[in-house]
Amino acid sequence: MAKKKVVVNFRFREKLNKIPGGKHHNYCYQCSACVAVCPAARFSKEFNPRKILLQALLGAEEDLLGKDSPIWLCTNCYSCYERCPQDVRPIEVIIALKNMAVEKETAPTNLAKLTENITKTGMSVMVSSAVHRRRKELGLPELKTIPLDEMKEILKDEETKEQSSIEQKTNK
Amino acid sequence: MKIIPFWGCMMPLKYPQMELAIRRTLPNLGVELVDIDDFTCCPDPIYFKARDKMKWLTIAARNLAVAEETGLDIVTMCSGCISTLKEAQYLLAEDQALKDEVNKRLKRINKEYKGKVKVSHAVVVIRDDLGLDVVKKSVKRSLEGITVAIHYGCHILKPSQIMHVDDADYPSILDDFVAAMGATPLEHHEKLLCCGKGCMDDELPLDMTEAIFSSIEKSGADCMGLVCPTCFSSFDLGQIMISRKRGKNYNIPVIYLFQLLGLAQGLGPEEVGLHTHRVKADKVLEKIVG
Ligand code: SF4
Ligand code: SF4
């Protein structure tokens, strides 16, 4: 059998290295200990954390960040993190890959829905009038205040942050 | 003992019956809850972290900094919150550059995360700070003969190098808690299997919950006991989904362990919000309250 040429996309790997948790992908020695404990692998043939790590080592961007990438099948159970002898923290690498997919706009569309409340309201669950009513019925105290302004301020990216301070200065 | 409860979102907003159970039971163990303003979502360790890990870490660090200013320890009752807050602490402790970057953002609102606050989970406080005898002494109603199939849930245990709650393969913390209430924890094969909620797929989560339900069914337990609101959603509403989508009815009541503690302390089922659950607990309640 003719040997297939292996091409590694180092640029992709460097990008992965920069996201918190991403650089641990370098430590993977492909032992499959993570696969043995992975519930997503147990229930789906399409999912295999060792394979995902191999693809990360190769920088296989299309496989990992494509629309039907298997990374979204990970159930976030941390079993691989517990077991990995190399401190790869596979789930954290997968999460870093998910961040990259979000940036590339290939993440599942419902991810935005599932998270938009946090940046809009500071809470992941909508604080509706029904919530207030149910709490009252159960005799629970009023909800504490949620400091939305502070949260928005710390989430601003650098440029917009500078912009806003310029705006503030001109306003003054 | 005074603690600051970190309620998160799921408990106060989605499952307030869990907050109710905590508020009713912890004082009986000598714990005073000191509520404070200014917390936000922890934020959630699955979806929000998948969206932007740096922002996830920044919001978590802000919550920790808020707690730090009070000088008291914070205690969570949610496995998601404990996972986020403890992992954030771990990451900020192991990586100074990351901590500097996060603190640069916090400085905009005159806050700083120093790394001094202690974050714990209520079941850990009970085991390590109060002692299970305090639980035993608070019991007013016998749960003798009530069998509970425990579902540990992933995030309170793993990774153990961060969580330090128990042995991740052979945990006993929840079994011991249930035993201290006077009920009997039952072994079952899938006690440690993930509920599947984190996978972004229609079928996989149902496959996982079904494996757990059939394992519990075989064990013959009166109910399922857990401490994670996300797992609760997988199993309570999850049973309705499985019945609709797959035509199977398991009828296993799912009880948050502080609700069970409430029953043991003599509270009525409605006083711990059991009437709000989709899968009714009537049968097991008949055994307990008659
Ligand atoms: S991630 Fe860790 S457990 Fe999985 S194959 Fe690589 S080295 Fe082995
Ligand atoms: S966290 Fe994801 S990859 Fe790791 S064992 Fe769990 S499902 Fe598998």
Coordinates of C-alpha atoms and ligand atoms in Angstrom, one line a residue:
Chain A
M1 CA 0.0 0.0 0.0
A2 CA 1.3 3.4 -1.0
K3 CA 2.0 5.7 2.0
K4 CA -0.4 8.6 2.1
K5 CA 1.3 11.9 2.7
V6 CA 0.3 13.5 6.0
V7 CA -0.1 17.2 6.0
V8 CA -0.3 19.0 9.3
N9 CA -2.1 22.4 9.5
F10 CA 0.1 24.1 12.1
R11 CA -1.7 27.4 11.7
F12 CA -4.9 25.8 12.9
R13 CA -3.1 24.2 15.9
E14 CA -1.5 27.6 16.8
K15 CA -5.0 29.1 16.9
L16 CA -6.2 26.3 19.1
N17 CA -3.2 26.8 21.4
K18 CA -4.4 30.3 22.1
I19 CA -7.8 29.4 23.5
P20 CA -7.7 28.5 27.2
G21 CA -7.4 24.7 27.4
G22 CA -6.5 24.4 23.7
K23 CA -2.8 23.8 24.0
H24 CA -3.2 20.6 26.0
H25 CA -4.1 18.9 22.7
N26 CA -0.3 18.7 22.1
Y27 CA 0.1 16.1 24.9
C28 CA -2.2 13.4 23.4
Y29 CA -0.4 10.1 22.7
Q30 CA -3.5 8.4 21.3
C31 CA -4.0 5.7 24.0
S32 CA -7.8 5.7 23.8
A33 CA -8.3 5.7 27.6
C34 CA -10.7 8.5 27.0
V35 CA -12.7 6.4 24.6
A36 CA -13.2 3.6 27.1
V37 CA -15.0 5.9 29.5
C38 CA -16.8 8.2 27.1
P39 CA -20.6 7.8 27.2
A40 CA -21.0 9.7 23.9
A41 CA -18.7 7.1 22.3
R42 CA -20.6 4.3 24.0
F43 CA -23.9 5.4 22.5
S44 CA -22.8 6.8 19.2
K45 CA -20.4 5.3 16.7
E46 CA -19.9 8.7 15.2
F47 CA -18.2 10.0 18.3
N48 CA -14.6 9.2 19.4
P49 CA -12.6 11.6 21.5
R50 CA -9.3 10.0 20.6
K51 CA -10.1 10.6 16.9
I52 CA -11.0 14.2 17.7
L53 CA -7.6 14.6 19.3
L54 CA -5.9 13.1 16.3
Q55 CA -7.7 15.5 14.0
A56 CA -6.7 18.3 16.3
L57 CA -3.0 17.1 16.1
L58 CA -3.3 17.1 12.3
G59 CA -5.1 20.4 12.3
A60 CA -8.0 18.9 10.3
E61 CA -10.0 22.0 10.4
E62 CA -12.7 20.9 8.0
D63 CA -13.5 17.7 9.9
L64 CA -13.5 19.5 13.3
L65 CA -15.2 22.8 12.4
G66 CA -17.5 21.7 9.6
K67 CA -21.3 22.0 10.0
D68 CA -21.6 18.3 11.0
S69 CA -18.6 18.0 13.2
P70 CA -19.0 15.4 15.9
I71 CA -17.7 17.7 18.6
W72 CA -21.3 18.7 19.4
L73 CA -22.1 15.2 20.5
C74 CA -19.8 15.4 23.5
T75 CA -22.0 15.4 26.6
N76 CA -19.6 17.4 28.8
C77 CA -19.3 14.6 31.4
Y78 CA -15.6 15.2 32.2
S79 CA -14.9 11.4 32.3
C80 CA -12.1 11.8 29.7
Y81 CA -10.6 14.6 31.8
E82 CA -10.7 12.3 34.8
R83 CA -9.0 9.4 33.0
C84 CA -6.5 10.9 30.5
P85 CA -3.0 9.9 31.6
Q86 CA -1.5 12.8 29.7
D87 CA -3.5 15.7 31.2
V88 CA -4.9 16.4 27.7
R89 CA -8.3 17.4 29.3
P90 CA -10.0 16.2 26.1
I91 CA -13.3 17.9 26.9
E92 CA -11.5 21.3 27.3
V93 CA -9.9 20.8 23.9
I94 CA -13.4 20.0 22.5
I95 CA -14.7 23.2 24.1
A96 CA -11.9 25.2 22.6
L97 CA -12.8 23.7 19.3
K98 CA -16.4 24.7 19.9
N99 CA -15.3 28.3 20.5
M100 CA -13.5 28.2 17.1
A101 CA -16.7 26.8 15.4
V102 CA -18.7 29.7 16.9
E103 CA -16.2 32.2 15.5
K104 CA -16.4 30.5 12.1
E105 CA -20.2 30.5 12.4
T106 CA -20.6 26.8 12.0
A107 CA -21.9 26.0 15.5
P108 CA -25.5 24.6 15.8
T109 CA -27.9 27.5 15.5
N110 CA -29.6 26.7 18.9
L111 CA -26.3 27.4 20.7
A112 CA -26.9 31.2 20.3
K113 CA -30.5 30.8 21.6
L114 CA -29.3 28.8 24.6
T115 CA -26.8 31.4 25.6
E116 CA -28.3 34.8 24.6
N117 CA -30.1 35.3 27.8
I118 CA -26.9 35.4 29.8
T119 CA -25.5 38.4 27.9
K120 CA -28.9 40.1 27.6
T121 CA -30.1 39.6 31.2
G122 CA -27.2 38.1 33.3
M123 CA -29.2 34.9 33.8
S124 CA -29.4 31.8 31.7
V125 CA -33.1 31.4 32.4
M126 CA -35.6 34.2 31.5
V127 CA -36.8 36.1 34.5
S128 CA -40.5 36.2 33.5
S129 CA -43.5 37.3 35.4
A130 CA -44.4 33.6 35.7
V131 CA -41.1 33.1 37.6
H132 CA -42.0 35.8 40.0
R133 CA -45.5 34.3 40.5
R134 CA -44.2 30.8 41.1
R135 CA -41.7 32.0 43.6
K136 CA -44.4 33.9 45.4
E137 CA -46.7 30.9 45.5
L138 CA -43.9 28.9 47.1
G139 CA -43.3 31.7 49.7
L140 CA -39.8 32.5 48.4
P141 CA -38.2 35.9 48.8
E142 CA -37.8 38.4 46.0
L143 CA -35.0 37.9 43.6
K144 CA -31.7 39.8 44.3
T145 CA -30.6 42.4 41.9
I146 CA -28.6 41.3 38.9
P147 CA -25.8 43.8 38.0
L148 CA -26.3 43.7 34.2
D149 CA -24.2 46.8 33.6
E150 CA -21.2 45.4 35.3
M151 CA -21.4 42.2 33.4
K152 CA -21.8 44.0 30.1
E153 CA -18.8 46.2 30.9
I154 CA -16.4 43.3 31.5
L155 CA -17.5 41.5 28.4
K156 CA -16.7 44.3 26.0
D157 CA -13.9 43.6 23.6
E158 CA -10.9 45.9 23.8
E159 CA -11.7 48.1 20.8
T160 CA -15.3 48.7 21.8
K161 CA -14.2 49.3 25.3
E162 CA -11.8 52.1 24.1
Q163 CA -14.6 53.4 21.9
S164 CA -16.9 53.6 24.8
S165 CA -14.4 55.5 27.0
I166 CA -13.9 57.9 24.1
E167 CA -17.7 58.3 23.8
Q168 CA -17.7 59.0 27.6
K169 CA -15.1 61.6 27.2
T170 CA -16.8 63.4 24.4
N171 CA -20.1 63.2 26.4
K172 CA -18.4 65.0 29.3
Chain B
M1 CA -22.4 28.6 60.6
K2 CA -22.9 31.4 58.1
I3 CA -22.7 30.9 54.4
I4 CA -23.5 32.8 51.3
P5 CA -25.7 30.8 49.0
F6 CA -24.8 31.0 45.3
W7 CA -28.2 30.1 43.8
G8 CA -27.3 30.3 40.1
C9 CA -30.2 30.4 37.6
M10 CA -31.7 27.0 37.4
M11 CA -32.8 26.8 41.0
P12 CA -34.3 30.2 41.7
L13 CA -35.8 30.6 38.2
K14 CA -36.6 27.1 36.8
Y15 CA -36.9 24.8 39.8
P16 CA -37.7 27.1 42.8
Q17 CA -38.9 24.1 44.7
M18 CA -35.2 23.2 45.1
E19 CA -34.4 26.6 46.6
L20 CA -37.4 26.2 48.8
A21 CA -36.1 22.8 50.1
I22 CA -32.7 24.3 50.8
R23 CA -34.1 27.3 52.7
R24 CA -36.3 25.0 54.8
T25 CA -33.8 22.3 55.6
L26 CA -30.4 24.0 56.1
P27 CA -31.4 26.1 59.1
N28 CA -32.4 22.8 60.8
L29 CA -28.7 21.8 60.5
G30 CA -27.5 25.0 62.1
V31 CA -26.7 26.9 58.8
E32 CA -27.6 30.5 58.4
L33 CA -28.0 31.6 54.8
V34 CA -26.8 35.2 54.1
D35 CA -28.2 36.3 50.7
I36 CA -26.3 39.0 48.9
D37 CA -27.0 41.0 45.8
D38 CA -24.9 41.2 42.7
F39 CA -24.3 37.6 41.5
T40 CA -25.1 36.7 37.9
C41 CA -25.4 33.3 36.2
C42 CA -22.2 31.4 37.1
P43 CA -22.2 31.1 33.9
D44 CA -23.3 27.7 32.6
P45 CA -20.4 25.3 32.0
I46 CA -21.9 23.7 28.9
Y47 CA -23.4 26.1 26.4
F48 CA -22.0 29.5 27.4
K49 CA -18.5 28.0 27.8
A50 CA -18.9 26.4 24.3
R51 CA -19.6 29.8 23.0
D52 CA -16.7 31.7 24.5
K53 CA -14.5 30.3 27.1
M54 CA -12.7 33.5 27.9
K55 CA -16.0 35.3 28.5
W56 CA -17.2 32.4 30.6
L57 CA -14.1 32.7 32.7
T58 CA -14.5 36.4 33.1
I59 CA -18.1 36.3 34.3
A60 CA -17.2 33.5 36.7
A61 CA -14.3 35.5 38.1
R62 CA -16.6 38.5 38.6
N63 CA -18.9 36.3 40.7
L64 CA -15.9 35.0 42.7
A65 CA -14.7 38.6 43.3
V66 CA -18.1 39.7 44.5
A67 CA -18.1 36.8 47.0
E68 CA -14.5 37.6 48.0
E69 CA -15.5 41.1 49.1
T70 CA -17.8 39.6 51.8
G71 CA -15.2 37.6 53.5
L72 CA -17.5 34.6 53.8
D73 CA -17.4 31.3 52.0
I74 CA -19.9 30.6 49.1
V75 CA -21.9 27.5 48.9
T76 CA -23.7 26.3 45.8
M77 CA -26.4 23.7 45.6
C78 CA -26.2 23.2 41.9
S79 CA -23.7 20.9 40.2
G80 CA -23.3 23.3 37.2
C81 CA -22.5 26.3 39.4
I82 CA -19.9 24.3 41.5
S83 CA -18.3 23.1 38.3
T84 CA -18.0 26.5 36.8
L85 CA -16.8 28.3 39.9
K86 CA -14.3 25.6 40.9
E87 CA -12.9 25.2 37.4
A88 CA -12.5 29.0 37.1
Q89 CA -10.6 29.1 40.4
Y90 CA -8.4 26.3 39.2
L91 CA -7.6 27.9 35.9
L92 CA -6.9 31.3 37.4
A93 CA -4.6 29.7 40.0
E94 CA -2.6 27.7 37.4
D95 CA -2.2 30.4 34.8
Q96 CA -1.0 33.8 36.0
A97 CA -1.2 35.4 32.5
L98 CA -4.9 34.3 32.3
K99 CA -5.6 35.7 35.7
D100 CA -4.0 39.0 34.7
E101 CA -6.0 39.2 31.6
V102 CA -9.3 38.5 33.5
N103 CA -8.4 41.0 36.2
K104 CA -7.7 43.6 33.6
R105 CA -11.4 43.2 32.6
L106 CA -12.6 43.2 36.2
K107 CA -10.7 46.4 36.8
R108 CA -13.1 48.2 34.5
I109 CA -15.7 47.8 37.3
N110 CA -13.2 48.2 40.1
K111 CA -13.1 44.6 41.0
E112 CA -10.3 42.1 41.4
Y113 CA -10.2 38.4 41.8
K114 CA -7.6 37.5 44.4
G115 CA -8.1 33.8 44.7
K116 CA -9.0 33.8 48.4
V117 CA -12.7 32.8 48.5
K118 CA -13.6 29.2 49.3
V119 CA -16.3 27.7 47.1
S120 CA -18.1 24.6 48.3
H121 CA -21.2 22.5 47.6
A122 CA -23.9 22.1 50.3
V123 CA -23.5 18.3 50.5
V124 CA -19.7 18.8 51.1
V125 CA -20.3 21.4 53.8
I126 CA -22.7 18.9 55.4
R127 CA -20.2 16.0 55.3
D128 CA -17.0 17.9 56.1
D129 CA -18.0 21.0 58.2
L130 CA -21.2 19.9 60.0
G131 CA -20.9 16.1 60.0
L132 CA -23.6 13.6 59.1
D133 CA -24.6 13.2 62.7
V134 CA -26.2 16.7 62.5
V135 CA -28.3 15.3 59.7
K136 CA -29.3 12.3 61.7
K137 CA -30.2 14.5 64.7
S138 CA -32.5 16.7 62.5
V139 CA -34.6 13.7 61.4
K140 CA -38.1 13.7 62.8
R141 CA -39.9 11.3 60.4
S142 CA -38.6 7.8 59.6
L143 CA -37.6 7.1 56.1
E144 CA -37.0 3.5 57.1
G145 CA -37.4 1.1 54.2
I146 CA -37.5 3.8 51.5
T147 CA -35.1 2.9 48.8
V148 CA -33.4 5.5 46.7
A149 CA -31.5 5.0 43.5
I150 CA -28.9 7.7 43.5
H151 CA -27.8 9.5 40.3
Y152 CA -24.5 11.3 41.0
G153 CA -24.3 13.5 38.0
C154 CA -21.0 14.3 36.4
H155 CA -20.1 17.8 37.5
I156 CA -20.0 17.4 41.2
L157 CA -17.4 14.7 40.9
K158 CA -15.3 15.2 37.8
P159 CA -12.6 16.2 37.3
S160 CA -11.6 15.1 40.8
Q161 CA -8.3 17.0 40.6
I162 CA -10.5 20.2 40.6
M163 CA -13.6 19.2 42.5
H164 CA -12.0 17.3 45.4
V165 CA -15.5 16.1 46.4
D166 CA -15.1 12.3 46.4
D167 CA -13.5 9.4 44.5
A168 CA -15.0 9.8 41.0
D169 CA -15.2 6.1 40.4
Y170 CA -16.5 4.9 43.8
P171 CA -18.2 7.9 45.3
S172 CA -20.2 7.6 48.5
I173 CA -21.0 11.1 49.5
L174 CA -24.6 11.1 48.3
D175 CA -25.2 7.5 49.5
D176 CA -24.0 8.5 53.0
F177 CA -26.2 11.6 52.9
V178 CA -29.3 9.5 52.1
A179 CA -28.4 6.9 54.7
A180 CA -28.0 9.6 57.3
M181 CA -31.6 10.7 56.5
G182 CA -32.7 7.1 57.4
A183 CA -33.4 6.0 53.9
T184 CA -31.7 3.2 52.0
P185 CA -29.5 4.0 49.0
L186 CA -29.7 1.2 46.4
E187 CA -27.0 0.2 44.0
H188 CA -27.7 0.1 40.3
H189 CA -25.5 -0.3 37.2
E190 CA -25.8 3.1 35.7
K191 CA -25.5 5.1 38.9
L192 CA -22.5 7.1 37.4
L193 CA -23.7 7.4 33.8
C194 CA -24.1 10.9 32.5
C195 CA -27.7 12.1 31.9
G196 CA -26.7 13.2 28.4
K197 CA -28.1 16.7 28.6
G198 CA -24.9 18.2 27.3
C199 CA -25.0 16.6 23.9
M200 CA -26.5 18.7 21.2
D201 CA -28.4 15.9 19.6
D202 CA -32.1 14.7 19.7
E203 CA -31.6 11.0 20.3
L204 CA -28.4 10.5 22.3
P205 CA -29.6 12.1 25.5
L206 CA -32.7 9.9 25.4
D207 CA -30.6 6.8 24.9
M208 CA -28.6 7.7 28.0
T209 CA -31.5 8.5 30.2
E210 CA -33.3 5.3 29.1
A211 CA -30.2 3.3 30.1
I212 CA -30.4 4.9 33.5
F213 CA -34.2 4.4 33.9
S214 CA -34.1 0.7 33.0
S215 CA -31.2 0.3 35.4
I216 CA -33.2 1.9 38.2
E217 CA -36.3 0.0 37.3
K218 CA -34.4 -3.3 37.7
S219 CA -33.1 -2.2 41.1
G220 CA -36.7 -1.7 42.2
A221 CA -36.0 1.6 44.0
D222 CA -38.9 3.7 45.2
C223 CA -37.5 6.9 43.7
M224 CA -34.5 8.4 42.2
G225 CA -32.4 10.9 44.2
L226 CA -30.0 13.6 42.9
V227 CA -28.5 17.0 43.5
C228 CA -28.2 18.5 40.0
P229 CA -31.0 20.6 38.5
T230 CA -29.9 19.9 34.9
C231 CA -30.0 16.1 35.6
F232 CA -33.4 16.7 37.2
S233 CA -34.7 18.2 33.9
S234 CA -33.3 15.2 32.0
F235 CA -35.1 12.8 34.3
D236 CA -38.4 14.5 35.3
L237 CA -39.4 16.2 32.1
G238 CA -37.2 13.6 30.4
Q239 CA -39.6 10.8 31.4
I240 CA -42.5 12.6 29.7
M241 CA -40.4 13.0 26.6
I242 CA -39.5 9.3 26.5
S243 CA -43.1 8.4 27.0
R244 CA -44.1 10.6 24.1
K245 CA -41.3 9.8 21.7
R246 CA -40.7 6.2 22.5
G247 CA -43.9 5.1 24.2
K248 CA -42.2 3.9 27.4
N249 CA -43.5 4.8 30.8
Y250 CA -41.1 4.4 33.7
N251 CA -42.9 6.3 36.4
I252 CA -39.8 6.9 38.6
P253 CA -40.2 9.9 40.8
V254 CA -37.2 12.1 40.8
I255 CA -36.4 13.8 44.1
Y256 CA -33.8 16.5 44.8
L257 CA -32.0 15.2 47.9
F258 CA -32.8 18.3 50.0
Q259 CA -36.5 17.6 49.3
L260 CA -35.9 14.2 50.8
L261 CA -34.1 15.7 53.7
G262 CA -37.1 18.0 54.2
L263 CA -39.5 15.0 54.3
A264 CA -37.2 13.4 56.9
Q265 CA -37.2 16.5 58.9
G266 CA -41.0 16.3 59.1
L267 CA -42.0 18.8 56.3
G268 CA -44.9 18.0 54.1
P269 CA -44.5 17.2 50.4
E270 CA -45.9 20.6 49.3
E271 CA -43.6 22.4 51.8
V272 CA -40.6 21.1 49.8
G273 CA -42.4 21.7 46.4
L274 CA -42.8 18.0 45.4
H275 CA -46.2 18.9 43.9
T276 CA -44.4 20.8 41.1
H277 CA -42.7 17.7 39.6
R278 CA -44.0 16.2 36.4
V279 CA -43.6 12.6 37.5
K280 CA -45.7 12.4 40.6
A281 CA -44.2 11.0 43.8
D282 CA -47.6 9.8 45.2
K283 CA -46.6 6.2 45.7
V284 CA -43.4 6.8 47.6
L285 CA -45.0 9.7 49.5
E286 CA -47.7 7.3 50.7
K287 CA -45.0 5.1 52.2
I288 CA -43.4 8.1 53.9
V289 CA -46.3 10.3 55.0
G290 CA -49.0 7.7 54.8
Ligands
SF4_1 S1 -6.8 12.4 25.0 FE1 -5.6 11.4 26.7 S2 -6.8 9.5 27.0 FE2 -7.4 10.3 25.0 S3 -6.1 9.2 23.5 FE3 -5.1 11.2 24.0 S4 -3.7 10.7 25.7 FE4 -5.1 9.0 25.6
SF4_2 S1 -16.6 15.0 28.2 FE1 -17.2 14.5 26.1 S2 -15.5 13.5 25.2 FE2 -15.1 13.5 27.4 S3 -15.9 11.5 28.1 FE3 -17.6 13.0 28.3 S4 -18.8 12.8 26.3 FE4 -16.7 11.9 26.0

